[in-house]
Amino acid sequence: TLFPYTTLFRSAKTVESVAAEIGGAMLAFTVDGAGMEIKVLDDLRDKLPETSKARVVKNTLMKRAGEASGWDAALVERVDADLLTRSNLWIFAPESDLKASLTAYEGWVKDNGLKETQGIKGGLFEGEVLDAKKVAAIKDLPTLPELMTRLAVGINMAGAQGIAKSINLAKGGPRRSEERRVGKECRSRW
């Protein structure tokens, strides 16, 4: 009668594995996993970036995995109340693949005609429980490389504008003539 021990061992391994997924993900979101065919689920896994994972996790095991990964009691309670209903397919995305994971998920929904049945229920982003709209909005956030590019362009533009202003002043632009006038007035008073 090793069956109960085998089940407990598998459950513990699943909790450990899901806790690792939670720890490595910046975003974890869930969709209804009830009645999903294996080939459709495998299609999603194929579409997701290599660093993202999709798996069906029992609600009790997800709750235990959250506790094991460091969720505080309030977060566990909120996740339990808002997200752990029915059967859940969880998608875990690291910071580097947030946009790509959400885009792949949306493509998968469209390709398989699952719009009504597989909508996002909600998710977790950096320790906050999000509703479906907020999870979908994450896709519109700029990535770190995009932010760095924007910053570099801004610095270059500011630098170019600074050089142009310096050249303009050196040529005797309006500001320069004002400085000369003020300078002469100051000297004449002394």
PDB file of C-alpha atoms in Angstrom:
ATOM      1  CA  THR A   1       0.000   0.000   0.000  1.00  0.00           C
ATOM      2  CA  LEU A   2       2.502   2.599  -1.189  1.00  0.00           C
ATOM      3  CA  PHE A   3      -0.174   4.583  -3.029  1.00  0.00           C
ATOM      4  CA  PRO A   4      -0.813   7.278  -0.361  1.00  0.00           C
ATOM      5  CA  TYR A   5       2.918   7.866   0.088  1.00  0.00           C
ATOM      6  CA  THR A   6       3.495   8.087  -3.660  1.00  0.00           C
ATOM      7  CA  THR A   7       0.706  10.659  -3.970  1.00  0.00           C
ATOM      8  CA  LEU A   8       2.119  12.715  -1.098  1.00  0.00           C
ATOM      9  CA  PHE A   9       5.588  12.536  -2.637  1.00  0.00           C
ATOM     10  CA  ARG A  10       4.261  13.690  -6.038  1.00  0.00           C
ATOM     11  CA  SER A  11       2.304  16.499  -4.409  1.00  0.00           C
ATOM     12  CA  ALA A  12       5.389  17.666  -2.523  1.00  0.00           C
ATOM     13  CA  LYS A  13       7.448  17.564  -5.731  1.00  0.00           C
ATOM     14  CA  THR A  14       4.735  19.521  -7.575  1.00  0.00           C
ATOM     15  CA  VAL A  15       4.619  22.159  -4.816  1.00  0.00           C
ATOM     16  CA  GLU A  16       8.405  22.458  -4.938  1.00  0.00           C
ATOM     17  CA  SER A  17       8.376  22.745  -8.734  1.00  0.00           C
ATOM     18  CA  VAL A  18       5.564  25.334  -8.829  1.00  0.00           C
ATOM     19  CA  ALA A  19       7.251  27.343  -6.048  1.00  0.00           C
ATOM     20  CA  ALA A  20      10.367  27.480  -8.248  1.00  0.00           C
ATOM     21  CA  GLU A  21       8.233  28.675 -11.192  1.00  0.00           C
ATOM     22  CA  ILE A  22       6.688  31.387  -9.001  1.00  0.00           C
ATOM     23  CA  GLY A  23      10.124  32.464  -7.796  1.00  0.00           C
ATOM     24  CA  GLY A  24      11.450  32.800 -11.336  1.00  0.00           C
ATOM     25  CA  ALA A  25       8.435  34.635 -12.727  1.00  0.00           C
ATOM     26  CA  MET A  26       7.728  38.339 -12.597  1.00  0.00           C
ATOM     27  CA  LEU A  27       4.215  37.641 -13.902  1.00  0.00           C
ATOM     28  CA  ALA A  28       2.035  34.604 -13.274  1.00  0.00           C
ATOM     29  CA  PHE A  29      -1.421  34.686 -14.783  1.00  0.00           C
ATOM     30  CA  THR A  30      -4.201  32.173 -14.954  1.00  0.00           C
ATOM     31  CA  VAL A  31      -6.900  31.103 -17.366  1.00  0.00           C
ATOM     32  CA  ASP A  32      -9.626  28.500 -17.051  1.00  0.00           C
ATOM     33  CA  GLY A  33      -8.045  25.124 -17.713  1.00  0.00           C
ATOM     34  CA  ALA A  34     -11.219  23.024 -17.526  1.00  0.00           C
ATOM     35  CA  GLY A  35     -11.686  20.588 -20.382  1.00  0.00           C
ATOM     36  CA  MET A  36      -8.563  21.659 -22.237  1.00  0.00           C
ATOM     37  CA  GLU A  37      -7.184  19.065 -24.612  1.00  0.00           C
ATOM     38  CA  ILE A  38      -3.537  18.070 -24.272  1.00  0.00           C
ATOM     39  CA  LYS A  39      -2.723  18.974 -27.885  1.00  0.00           C
ATOM     40  CA  VAL A  40      -4.145  22.491 -27.393  1.00  0.00           C
ATOM     41  CA  LEU A  41      -2.111  22.905 -24.211  1.00  0.00           C
ATOM     42  CA  ASP A  42       1.005  21.627 -25.990  1.00  0.00           C
ATOM     43  CA  ASP A  43       0.364  24.189 -28.747  1.00  0.00           C
ATOM     44  CA  LEU A  44       0.436  26.949 -26.114  1.00  0.00           C
ATOM     45  CA  ARG A  45       3.664  25.607 -24.652  1.00  0.00           C
ATOM     46  CA  ASP A  46       5.201  25.620 -28.143  1.00  0.00           C
ATOM     47  CA  LYS A  47       4.159  29.245 -28.736  1.00  0.00           C
ATOM     48  CA  LEU A  48       5.457  30.596 -25.422  1.00  0.00           C
ATOM     49  CA  PRO A  49       9.048  31.850 -25.179  1.00  0.00           C
ATOM     50  CA  GLU A  50      11.460  29.205 -23.945  1.00  0.00           C
ATOM     51  CA  THR A  51      11.791  30.844 -20.516  1.00  0.00           C
ATOM     52  CA  SER A  52       8.021  30.953 -19.902  1.00  0.00           C
ATOM     53  CA  LYS A  53       6.082  27.965 -18.621  1.00  0.00           C
ATOM     54  CA  ALA A  54       2.441  26.898 -18.828  1.00  0.00           C
ATOM     55  CA  ARG A  55       1.020  24.266 -16.522  1.00  0.00           C
ATOM     56  CA  VAL A  56      -2.241  23.173 -14.988  1.00  0.00           C
ATOM     57  CA  VAL A  57      -1.927  23.349 -11.211  1.00  0.00           C
ATOM     58  CA  LYS A  58      -4.470  22.197  -8.658  1.00  0.00           C
ATOM     59  CA  ASN A  59      -5.650  25.088  -6.512  1.00  0.00           C
ATOM     60  CA  THR A  60      -4.510  23.550  -3.215  1.00  0.00           C
ATOM     61  CA  LEU A  61      -1.051  22.861  -4.620  1.00  0.00           C
ATOM     62  CA  MET A  62      -0.814  26.398  -6.026  1.00  0.00           C
ATOM     63  CA  LYS A  63      -1.688  27.817  -2.629  1.00  0.00           C
ATOM     64  CA  ARG A  64       0.966  25.650  -0.944  1.00  0.00           C
ATOM     65  CA  ALA A  65       3.508  26.605  -3.597  1.00  0.00           C
ATOM     66  CA  GLY A  66       2.774  30.283  -2.993  1.00  0.00           C
ATOM     67  CA  GLU A  67       3.337  29.819   0.718  1.00  0.00           C
ATOM     68  CA  ALA A  68       6.560  27.926  -0.002  1.00  0.00           C
ATOM     69  CA  SER A  69       7.781  30.716  -2.299  1.00  0.00           C
ATOM     70  CA  GLY A  70       7.306  33.349   0.389  1.00  0.00           C
ATOM     71  CA  TRP A  71       3.827  34.794  -0.108  1.00  0.00           C
ATOM     72  CA  ASP A  72       2.576  36.433   3.074  1.00  0.00           C
ATOM     73  CA  ALA A  73      -0.778  35.382   4.570  1.00  0.00           C
ATOM     74  CA  ALA A  74      -2.654  38.358   3.077  1.00  0.00           C
ATOM     75  CA  LEU A  75      -1.409  37.556  -0.440  1.00  0.00           C
ATOM     76  CA  VAL A  76      -2.264  33.865  -0.052  1.00  0.00           C
ATOM     77  CA  GLU A  77      -5.769  34.820   1.065  1.00  0.00           C
ATOM     78  CA  ARG A  78      -6.229  37.267  -1.824  1.00  0.00           C
ATOM     79  CA  VAL A  79      -4.951  34.783  -4.424  1.00  0.00           C
ATOM     80  CA  ASP A  80      -7.186  32.093  -2.931  1.00  0.00           C
ATOM     81  CA  ALA A  81     -10.265  34.339  -3.067  1.00  0.00           C
ATOM     82  CA  ASP A  82      -9.633  35.922  -6.478  1.00  0.00           C
ATOM     83  CA  LEU A  83      -7.792  33.371  -8.601  1.00  0.00           C
ATOM     84  CA  LEU A  84      -8.062  29.859  -7.188  1.00  0.00           C
ATOM     85  CA  THR A  85     -11.446  28.873  -8.514  1.00  0.00           C
ATOM     86  CA  ARG A  86     -12.191  25.994 -10.841  1.00  0.00           C
ATOM     87  CA  SER A  87      -9.383  24.422 -12.845  1.00  0.00           C
ATOM     88  CA  ASN A  88      -6.476  26.757 -13.570  1.00  0.00           C
ATOM     89  CA  LEU A  89      -3.881  26.864 -16.284  1.00  0.00           C
ATOM     90  CA  TRP A  90      -1.047  29.055 -14.994  1.00  0.00           C
ATOM     91  CA  ILE A  91       1.433  30.827 -17.227  1.00  0.00           C
ATOM     92  CA  PHE A  92       4.690  31.905 -15.579  1.00  0.00           C
ATOM     93  CA  ALA A  93       6.698  34.613 -17.365  1.00  0.00           C
ATOM     94  CA  PRO A  94      10.080  36.024 -16.326  1.00  0.00           C
ATOM     95  CA  GLU A  95      10.864  39.736 -16.635  1.00  0.00           C
ATOM     96  CA  SER A  96      12.684  39.230 -19.932  1.00  0.00           C
ATOM     97  CA  ASP A  97       9.645  37.701 -21.644  1.00  0.00           C
ATOM     98  CA  LEU A  98       6.580  39.479 -20.229  1.00  0.00           C
ATOM     99  CA  LYS A  99       5.438  40.972 -23.522  1.00  0.00           C
ATOM    100  CA  ALA A 100       6.368  37.931 -25.569  1.00  0.00           C
ATOM    101  CA  SER A 101       4.470  35.617 -23.212  1.00  0.00           C
ATOM    102  CA  LEU A 102       1.285  37.692 -23.282  1.00  0.00           C
ATOM    103  CA  THR A 103       1.506  38.114 -27.049  1.00  0.00           C
ATOM    104  CA  ALA A 104       2.041  34.361 -27.513  1.00  0.00           C
ATOM    105  CA  TYR A 105      -0.918  33.630 -25.238  1.00  0.00           C
ATOM    106  CA  GLU A 106      -3.183  36.013 -27.179  1.00  0.00           C
ATOM    107  CA  GLY A 107      -2.073  34.434 -30.466  1.00  0.00           C
ATOM    108  CA  TRP A 108      -2.789  30.976 -29.079  1.00  0.00           C
ATOM    109  CA  VAL A 109      -6.296  32.025 -27.989  1.00  0.00           C
ATOM    110  CA  LYS A 110      -6.997  33.467 -31.433  1.00  0.00           C
ATOM    111  CA  ASP A 111      -5.507  30.522 -33.353  1.00  0.00           C
ATOM    112  CA  ASN A 112      -7.534  27.992 -31.366  1.00  0.00           C
ATOM    113  CA  GLY A 113     -10.799  29.981 -31.247  1.00  0.00           C
ATOM    114  CA  LEU A 114     -10.801  30.109 -27.437  1.00  0.00           C
ATOM    115  CA  LYS A 115     -11.727  33.767 -26.921  1.00  0.00           C
ATOM    116  CA  GLU A 116     -14.782  33.126 -24.723  1.00  0.00           C
ATOM    117  CA  THR A 117     -13.508  30.089 -22.836  1.00  0.00           C
ATOM    118  CA  GLN A 118      -9.856  30.857 -22.170  1.00  0.00           C
ATOM    119  CA  GLY A 119      -9.834  34.502 -21.151  1.00  0.00           C
ATOM    120  CA  ILE A 120      -7.392  35.675 -18.502  1.00  0.00           C
ATOM    121  CA  LYS A 121      -8.909  35.399 -15.015  1.00  0.00           C
ATOM    122  CA  GLY A 122      -6.216  37.423 -13.287  1.00  0.00           C
ATOM    123  CA  GLY A 123      -2.646  37.158 -12.173  1.00  0.00           C
ATOM    124  CA  LEU A 124       0.228  38.129  -9.948  1.00  0.00           C
ATOM    125  CA  PHE A 125       2.749  40.803 -10.833  1.00  0.00           C
ATOM    126  CA  GLU A 126       5.574  41.535  -8.407  1.00  0.00           C
ATOM    127  CA  GLY A 127       3.514  40.367  -5.421  1.00  0.00           C
ATOM    128  CA  GLU A 128       0.287  42.161  -6.389  1.00  0.00           C
ATOM    129  CA  VAL A 129      -2.925  40.430  -7.439  1.00  0.00           C
ATOM    130  CA  LEU A 130      -4.178  41.850 -10.746  1.00  0.00           C
ATOM    131  CA  ASP A 131      -7.495  41.555 -12.546  1.00  0.00           C
ATOM    132  CA  ALA A 132      -7.667  40.458 -16.190  1.00  0.00           C
ATOM    133  CA  LYS A 133      -7.481  44.006 -17.615  1.00  0.00           C
ATOM    134  CA  LYS A 134      -4.374  44.859 -15.652  1.00  0.00           C
ATOM    135  CA  VAL A 135      -2.660  41.629 -16.687  1.00  0.00           C
ATOM    136  CA  ALA A 136      -3.414  42.371 -20.355  1.00  0.00           C
ATOM    137  CA  ALA A 137      -2.141  45.956 -19.916  1.00  0.00           C
ATOM    138  CA  ILE A 138       1.299  44.679 -18.881  1.00  0.00           C
ATOM    139  CA  LYS A 139       1.917  43.880 -22.521  1.00  0.00           C
ATOM    140  CA  ASP A 140       1.839  47.636 -23.247  1.00  0.00           C
ATOM    141  CA  LEU A 141       4.559  48.458 -20.710  1.00  0.00           C
ATOM    142  CA  PRO A 142       7.966  49.179 -22.228  1.00  0.00           C
ATOM    143  CA  THR A 143      10.646  46.571 -21.706  1.00  0.00           C
ATOM    144  CA  LEU A 144      13.947  47.431 -20.024  1.00  0.00           C
ATOM    145  CA  PRO A 145      15.808  47.588 -23.380  1.00  0.00           C
ATOM    146  CA  GLU A 146      13.079  49.885 -24.750  1.00  0.00           C
ATOM    147  CA  LEU A 147      13.401  52.159 -21.717  1.00  0.00           C
ATOM    148  CA  MET A 148      17.174  52.226 -22.069  1.00  0.00           C
ATOM    149  CA  THR A 149      16.847  53.131 -25.759  1.00  0.00           C
ATOM    150  CA  ARG A 150      14.405  55.934 -24.960  1.00  0.00           C
ATOM    151  CA  LEU A 151      16.754  57.262 -22.289  1.00  0.00           C
ATOM    152  CA  ALA A 152      19.763  57.146 -24.629  1.00  0.00           C
ATOM    153  CA  VAL A 153      17.838  58.948 -27.367  1.00  0.00           C
ATOM    154  CA  GLY A 154      16.709  61.569 -24.857  1.00  0.00           C
ATOM    155  CA  ILE A 155      20.259  62.102 -23.637  1.00  0.00           C
ATOM    156  CA  ASN A 156      21.515  62.361 -27.216  1.00  0.00           C
ATOM    157  CA  MET A 157      18.786  64.854 -28.067  1.00  0.00           C
ATOM    158  CA  ALA A 158      19.545  66.896 -24.956  1.00  0.00           C
ATOM    159  CA  GLY A 159      23.235  66.798 -25.807  1.00  0.00           C
ATOM    160  CA  ALA A 160      22.579  67.855 -29.389  1.00  0.00           C
ATOM    161  CA  GLN A 161      20.336  70.686 -28.222  1.00  0.00           C
ATOM    162  CA  GLY A 162      22.981  71.784 -25.724  1.00  0.00           C
ATOM    163  CA  ILE A 163      25.614  71.890 -28.466  1.00  0.00           C
ATOM    164  CA  ALA A 164      23.266  73.869 -30.720  1.00  0.00           C
ATOM    165  CA  LYS A 165      22.617  76.381 -27.941  1.00  0.00           C
ATOM    166  CA  SER A 166      26.340  76.747 -27.282  1.00  0.00           C
ATOM    167  CA  ILE A 167      27.011  77.374 -30.947  1.00  0.00           C
ATOM    168  CA  ASN A 168      24.170  79.855 -31.072  1.00  0.00           C
ATOM    169  CA  LEU A 169      25.578  81.734 -28.058  1.00  0.00           C
ATOM    170  CA  ALA A 170      29.083  81.726 -29.479  1.00  0.00           C
ATOM    171  CA  LYS A 171      27.755  83.279 -32.675  1.00  0.00           C
ATOM    172  CA  GLY A 172      26.123  86.016 -30.651  1.00  0.00           C
ATOM    173  CA  GLY A 173      22.545  84.745 -30.431  1.00  0.00           C
ATOM    174  CA  PRO A 174      19.843  86.636 -28.531  1.00  0.00           C
ATOM    175  CA  ARG A 175      20.919  85.369 -25.168  1.00  0.00           C
ATOM    176  CA  ARG A 176      24.506  86.434 -25.768  1.00  0.00           C
ATOM    177  CA  SER A 177      23.535  89.963 -26.671  1.00  0.00           C
ATOM    178  CA  GLU A 178      21.430  90.186 -23.492  1.00  0.00           C
ATOM    179  CA  GLU A 179      24.426  89.001 -21.466  1.00  0.00           C
ATOM    180  CA  ARG A 180      26.618  91.671 -23.102  1.00  0.00           C
ATOM    181  CA  ARG A 181      24.094  94.410 -22.335  1.00  0.00           C
ATOM    182  CA  VAL A 182      23.811  93.361 -18.674  1.00  0.00           C
ATOM    183  CA  GLY A 183      27.592  93.105 -18.426  1.00  0.00           C
ATOM    184  CA  LYS A 184      28.086  96.664 -19.770  1.00  0.00           C
ATOM    185  CA  GLU A 185      25.506  98.029 -17.330  1.00  0.00           C
ATOM    186  CA  CYS A 186      27.271  96.378 -14.407  1.00  0.00           C
ATOM    187  CA  ARG A 187      30.664  97.715 -15.452  1.00  0.00           C
ATOM    188  CA  SER A 188      29.364 101.246 -15.928  1.00  0.00           C
ATOM    189  CA  ARG A 189      28.057 101.298 -12.324  1.00  0.00           C
ATOM    190  CA  TRP A 190      31.442 100.459 -10.822  1.00  0.00           C
TER     191      TRP A 190
END
